[in-house]
Short mmCIF file of C-alpha atoms in Angstrom, two decimals:
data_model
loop_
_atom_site.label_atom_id
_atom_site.label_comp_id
_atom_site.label_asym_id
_atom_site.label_seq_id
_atom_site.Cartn_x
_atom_site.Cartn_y
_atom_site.Cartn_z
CA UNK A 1 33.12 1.01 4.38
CA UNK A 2 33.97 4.68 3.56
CA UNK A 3 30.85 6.03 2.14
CA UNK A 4 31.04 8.34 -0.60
CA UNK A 5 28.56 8.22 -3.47
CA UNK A 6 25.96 7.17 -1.28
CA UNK A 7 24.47 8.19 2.44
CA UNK A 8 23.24 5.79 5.10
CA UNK A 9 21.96 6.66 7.86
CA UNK A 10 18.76 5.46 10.15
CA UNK A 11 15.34 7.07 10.44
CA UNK A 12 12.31 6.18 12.35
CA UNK A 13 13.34 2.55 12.66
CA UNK A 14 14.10 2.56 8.31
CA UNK A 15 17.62 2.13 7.21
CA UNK A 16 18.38 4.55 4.31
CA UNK A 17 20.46 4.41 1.58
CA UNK A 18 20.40 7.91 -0.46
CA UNK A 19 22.02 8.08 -3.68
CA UNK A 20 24.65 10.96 -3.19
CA UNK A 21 25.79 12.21 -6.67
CA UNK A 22 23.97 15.03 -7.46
CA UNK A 23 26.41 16.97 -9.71
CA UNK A 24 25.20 13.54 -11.67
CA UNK A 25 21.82 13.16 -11.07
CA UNK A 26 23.02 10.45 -8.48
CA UNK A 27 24.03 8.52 -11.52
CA UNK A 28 25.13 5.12 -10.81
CA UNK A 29 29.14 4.05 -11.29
CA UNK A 30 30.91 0.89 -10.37
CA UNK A 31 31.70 2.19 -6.35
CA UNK A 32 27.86 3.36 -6.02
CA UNK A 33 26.96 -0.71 -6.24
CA UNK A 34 29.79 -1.66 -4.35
CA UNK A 35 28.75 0.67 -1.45
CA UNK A 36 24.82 0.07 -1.43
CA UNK A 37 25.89 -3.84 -1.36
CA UNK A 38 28.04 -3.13 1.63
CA UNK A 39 25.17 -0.77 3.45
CA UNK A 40 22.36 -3.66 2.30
CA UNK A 41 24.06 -6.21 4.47
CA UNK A 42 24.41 -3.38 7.15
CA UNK A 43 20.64 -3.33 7.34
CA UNK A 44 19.95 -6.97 6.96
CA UNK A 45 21.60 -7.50 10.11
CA UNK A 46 20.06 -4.72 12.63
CA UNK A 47 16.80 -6.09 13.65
CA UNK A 48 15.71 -2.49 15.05
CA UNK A 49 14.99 -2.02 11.04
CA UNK A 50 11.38 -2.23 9.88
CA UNK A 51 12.54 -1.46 6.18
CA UNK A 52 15.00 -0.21 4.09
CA UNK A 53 14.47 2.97 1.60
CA UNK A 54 16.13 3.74 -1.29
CA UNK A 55 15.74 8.03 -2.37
CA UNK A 56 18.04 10.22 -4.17
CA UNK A 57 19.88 13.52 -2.70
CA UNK A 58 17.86 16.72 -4.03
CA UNK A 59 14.38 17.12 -5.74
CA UNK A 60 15.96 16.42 -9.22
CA UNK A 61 16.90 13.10 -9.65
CA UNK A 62 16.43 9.39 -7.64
CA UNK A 63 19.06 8.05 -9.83
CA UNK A 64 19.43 8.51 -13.84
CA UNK A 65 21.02 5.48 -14.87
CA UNK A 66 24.62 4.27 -15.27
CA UNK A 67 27.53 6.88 -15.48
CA UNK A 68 28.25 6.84 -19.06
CA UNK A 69 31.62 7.98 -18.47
CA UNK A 70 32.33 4.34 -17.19
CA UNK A 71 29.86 2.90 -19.65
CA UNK A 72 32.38 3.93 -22.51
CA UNK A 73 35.21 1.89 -21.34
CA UNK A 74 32.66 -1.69 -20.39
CA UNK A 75 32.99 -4.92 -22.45
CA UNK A 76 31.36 -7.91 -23.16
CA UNK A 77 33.18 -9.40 -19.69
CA UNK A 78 32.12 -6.19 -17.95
CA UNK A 79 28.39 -7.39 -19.17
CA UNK A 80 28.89 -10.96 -17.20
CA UNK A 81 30.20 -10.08 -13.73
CA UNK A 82 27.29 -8.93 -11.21
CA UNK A 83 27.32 -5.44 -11.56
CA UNK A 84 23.96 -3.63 -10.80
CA UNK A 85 22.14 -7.10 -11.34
CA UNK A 86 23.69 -8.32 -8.60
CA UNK A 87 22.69 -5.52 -6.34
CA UNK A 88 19.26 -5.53 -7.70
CA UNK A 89 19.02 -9.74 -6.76
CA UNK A 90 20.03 -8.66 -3.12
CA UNK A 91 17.65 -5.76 -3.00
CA UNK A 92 14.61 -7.77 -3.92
CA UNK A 93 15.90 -10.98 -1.52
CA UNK A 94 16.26 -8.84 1.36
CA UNK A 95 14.42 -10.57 4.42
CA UNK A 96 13.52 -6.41 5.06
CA UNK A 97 10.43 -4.52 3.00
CA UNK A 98 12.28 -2.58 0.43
CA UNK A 99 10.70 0.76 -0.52
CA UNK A 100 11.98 2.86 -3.48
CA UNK A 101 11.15 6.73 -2.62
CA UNK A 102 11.79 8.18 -6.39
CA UNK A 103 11.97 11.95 -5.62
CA UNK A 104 12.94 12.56 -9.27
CA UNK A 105 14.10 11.16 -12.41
CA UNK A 106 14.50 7.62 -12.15
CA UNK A 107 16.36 6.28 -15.74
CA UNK A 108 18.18 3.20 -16.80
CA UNK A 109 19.68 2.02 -13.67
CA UNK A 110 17.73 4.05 -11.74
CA UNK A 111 14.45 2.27 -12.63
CA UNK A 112 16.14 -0.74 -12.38
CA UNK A 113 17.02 -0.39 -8.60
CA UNK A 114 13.57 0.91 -7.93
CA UNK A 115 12.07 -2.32 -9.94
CA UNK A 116 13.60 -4.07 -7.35
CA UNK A 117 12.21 -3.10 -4.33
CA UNK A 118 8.87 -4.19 -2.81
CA UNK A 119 7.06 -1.01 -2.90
CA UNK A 120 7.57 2.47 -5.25
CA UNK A 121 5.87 5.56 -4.16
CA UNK A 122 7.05 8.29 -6.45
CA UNK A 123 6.96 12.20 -6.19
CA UNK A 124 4.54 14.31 -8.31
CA UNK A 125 7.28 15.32 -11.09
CA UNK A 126 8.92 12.35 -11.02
CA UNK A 127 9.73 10.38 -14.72
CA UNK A 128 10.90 6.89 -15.03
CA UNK A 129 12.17 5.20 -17.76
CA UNK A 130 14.50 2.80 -19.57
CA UNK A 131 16.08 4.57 -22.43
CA UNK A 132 19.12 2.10 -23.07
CA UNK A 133 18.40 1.23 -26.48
CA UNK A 134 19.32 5.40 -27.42
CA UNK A 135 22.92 3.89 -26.29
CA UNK A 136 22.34 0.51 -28.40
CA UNK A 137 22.75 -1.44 -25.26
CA UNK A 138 19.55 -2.99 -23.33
CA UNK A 139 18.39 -3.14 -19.83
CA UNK A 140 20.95 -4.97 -18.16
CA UNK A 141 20.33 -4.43 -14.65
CA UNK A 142 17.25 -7.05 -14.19
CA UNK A 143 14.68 -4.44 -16.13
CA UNK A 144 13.73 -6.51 -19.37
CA UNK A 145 12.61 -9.21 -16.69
CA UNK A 146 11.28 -7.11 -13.69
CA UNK A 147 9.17 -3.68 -15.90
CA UNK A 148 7.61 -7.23 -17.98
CA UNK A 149 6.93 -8.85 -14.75
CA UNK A 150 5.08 -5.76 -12.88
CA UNK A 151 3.44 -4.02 -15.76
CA UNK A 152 2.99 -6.73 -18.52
CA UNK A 153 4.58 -7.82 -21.51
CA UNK A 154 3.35 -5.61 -23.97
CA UNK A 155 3.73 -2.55 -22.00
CA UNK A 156 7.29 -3.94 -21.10
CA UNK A 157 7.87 -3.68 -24.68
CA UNK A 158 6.60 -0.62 -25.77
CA UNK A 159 8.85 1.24 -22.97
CA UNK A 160 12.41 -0.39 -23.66
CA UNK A 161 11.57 -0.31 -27.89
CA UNK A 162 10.69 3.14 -27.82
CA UNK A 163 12.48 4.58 -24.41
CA UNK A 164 9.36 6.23 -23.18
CA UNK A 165 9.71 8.26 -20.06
CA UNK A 166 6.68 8.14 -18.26
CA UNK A 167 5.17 10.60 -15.80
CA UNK A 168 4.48 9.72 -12.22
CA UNK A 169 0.89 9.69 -12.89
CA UNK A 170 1.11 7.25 -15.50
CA UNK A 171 3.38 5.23 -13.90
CA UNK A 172 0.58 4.74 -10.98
CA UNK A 173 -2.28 4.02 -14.02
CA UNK A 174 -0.10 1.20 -15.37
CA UNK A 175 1.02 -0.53 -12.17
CA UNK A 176 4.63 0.81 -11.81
CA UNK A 177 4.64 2.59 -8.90
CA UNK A 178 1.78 2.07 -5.63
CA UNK A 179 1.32 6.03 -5.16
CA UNK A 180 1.98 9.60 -6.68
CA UNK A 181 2.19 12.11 -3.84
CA UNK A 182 3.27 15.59 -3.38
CA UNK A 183 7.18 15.99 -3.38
CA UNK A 184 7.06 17.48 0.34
CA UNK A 185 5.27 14.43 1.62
CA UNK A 186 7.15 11.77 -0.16
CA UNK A 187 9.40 11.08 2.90
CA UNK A 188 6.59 11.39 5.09
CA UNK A 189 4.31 8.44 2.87
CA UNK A 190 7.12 6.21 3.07
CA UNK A 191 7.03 6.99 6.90
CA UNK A 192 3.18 5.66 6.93
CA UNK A 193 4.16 2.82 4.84
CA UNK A 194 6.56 1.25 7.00
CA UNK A 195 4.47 2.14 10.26
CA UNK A 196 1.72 0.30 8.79
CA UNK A 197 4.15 -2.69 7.56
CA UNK A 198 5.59 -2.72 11.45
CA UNK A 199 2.78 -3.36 12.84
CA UNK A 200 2.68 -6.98 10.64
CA UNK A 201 3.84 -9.90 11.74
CA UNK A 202 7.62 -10.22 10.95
CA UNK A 203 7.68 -13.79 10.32
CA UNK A 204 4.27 -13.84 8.26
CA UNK A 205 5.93 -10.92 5.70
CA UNK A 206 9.37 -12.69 5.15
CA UNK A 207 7.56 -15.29 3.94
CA UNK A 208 4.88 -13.45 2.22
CA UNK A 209 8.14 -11.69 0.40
CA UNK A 210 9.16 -15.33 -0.43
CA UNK A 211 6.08 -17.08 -1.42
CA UNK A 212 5.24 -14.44 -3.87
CA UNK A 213 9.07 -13.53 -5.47
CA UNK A 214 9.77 -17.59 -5.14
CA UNK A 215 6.22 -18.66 -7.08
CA UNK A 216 6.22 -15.57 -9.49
CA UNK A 217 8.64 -17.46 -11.61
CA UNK A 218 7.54 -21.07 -10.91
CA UNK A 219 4.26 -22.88 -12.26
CA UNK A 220 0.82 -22.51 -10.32
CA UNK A 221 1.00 -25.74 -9.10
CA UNK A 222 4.44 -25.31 -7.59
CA UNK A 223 3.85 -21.75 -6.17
CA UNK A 224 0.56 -22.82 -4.78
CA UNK A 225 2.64 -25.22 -2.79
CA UNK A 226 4.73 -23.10 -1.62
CA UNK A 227 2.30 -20.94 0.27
CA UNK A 228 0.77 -24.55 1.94
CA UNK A 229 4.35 -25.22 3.45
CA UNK A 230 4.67 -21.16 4.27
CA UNK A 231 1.02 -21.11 5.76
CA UNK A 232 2.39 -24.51 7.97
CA UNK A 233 5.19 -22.64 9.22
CA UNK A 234 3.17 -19.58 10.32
CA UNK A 235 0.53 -21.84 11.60
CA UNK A 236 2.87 -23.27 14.14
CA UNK A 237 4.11 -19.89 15.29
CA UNK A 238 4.17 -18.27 18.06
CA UNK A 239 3.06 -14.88 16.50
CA UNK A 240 0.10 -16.62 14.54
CA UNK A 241 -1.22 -17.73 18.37
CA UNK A 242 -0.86 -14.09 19.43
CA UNK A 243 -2.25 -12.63 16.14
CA UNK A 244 -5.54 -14.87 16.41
CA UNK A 245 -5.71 -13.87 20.40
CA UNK A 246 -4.96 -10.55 20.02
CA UNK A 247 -7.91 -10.11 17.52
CA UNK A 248 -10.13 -11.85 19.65
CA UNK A 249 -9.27 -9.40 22.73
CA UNK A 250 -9.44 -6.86 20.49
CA UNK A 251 -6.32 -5.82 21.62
CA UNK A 252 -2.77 -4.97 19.16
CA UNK A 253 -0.71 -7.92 18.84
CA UNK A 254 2.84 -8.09 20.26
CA UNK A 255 4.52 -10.21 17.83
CA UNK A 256 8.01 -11.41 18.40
CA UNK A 257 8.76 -13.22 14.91
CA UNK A 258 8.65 -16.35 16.36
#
């Protein structure tokens, strides 16, 4: 696919997908979902890749929401078809570790695409927010369901009724994002993260990814099976039987995801 709101390009085994719009603080249209669907399955399929990370071109902005230009001409059929939900679904499926590096504001859509990766490590200045209802439209991108899922109910609620923007810093106190760092080591944090993650086995994080999206949204009875017939599989592995051997040489594992 011809790129052209969006780069992707690979970086210390991480497959990255920058929002390229700054002129719109990387605002998010129509071709901007089309393209990070096409480089998602890019990724999925090059083992070589340890994770994929999401950032924003510039120090300004990660991504501030929909383009309103478009937003003006949307219906109620516009509201049905998969649209930046659908992207966000994918994101948070991927069989990869999805890290959102939010080097600036991160609004509406924005926040909604960093909801749905695994991990959000956010920049000093950055602010994140979902300020919809100033447009008289809601969340429609999976963040009434996601923001209520990772920071609670009633703090759900208080952001989307009253648009709050938070700060970085008190987007780590409430649970929204794993670390605030300094802008110029934002890339390099996400570096650490991954290198840490790599070093994992692969098969025992897909299905930690699984067992813990899958049950979120199932009963405890249900979810707690779940990660019995996960915990078989990996017990049966190949990498489990390195992992445990490994230890007990007290040398690193070489896993093979097997």
């Amino acid at each position: 696919m011809d790129y052209k709101n969006i780069l992707v390009y690979q970086e210390e085994g991480i497959g990255v997908i920058k929002m390229n719009r700054p002129e719109v603080r990387n605002a998010l249209d129509a071709r901007s979902h089309r393209e990070i669907e096409d480089a998602l399955n890019q990724w999925e399929e090059q083992e070589e890749i340890q994770a994929i990370a999401f950032i924003g071109e510039g120090e300004k902005s990660f991504a501030a929401g929909a383009d309103i230009r478009q937003l003006k001409l949307k219906d109620a059929h516009d509201a049905l078809l998969p649209g930046l939900s659908g992207v966000c679904q994918k994101i948070e499926n991927s069989s990869k570790v999805t890290i959102a590096a939010i080097n600036g504001f991160a609004l509406g859509g924005g926040c909604e695409l960093a909801l749905s990766c695994d991990i959000r490590i956010a920049a000093e200045h950055a602010k994140i927010g979902l300020p919809e209802l100033n447009l008289s439209i809601i969340p429609g991108g999976g963040g009434t369901q996601r923001l209520a899922r990772i920071v609670g109910k009633g703090r759900a609620l208080h952001m989307i009724l009253t648009g709050e923007i938070v700060t970085a810093q008190k987007a780590e106190l409430i649970g929204l994002v794993s670390t605030v760092v300094p802008m110029e080591e934002l890339w390099k944090t996400v570096v650490e993260y991954v290198n840490k993650i790599a070093r994992k086995g692969p098969l025992a994080l897909k299905l930690a990814k699984m067992v813990v999206n899958q049950g979120f949204d199932t009963d405890l009875k249900t979810a707690l099976m779940l990660e019995k017939f996960a915990q078989a599989i990996l017990f049966n592995s190949e990498d489990k039987k390195e992992g445990v051997e490994a230890f007990l040489e007290k040398r690193e594992p070489v896993f093979k995801g097997k």
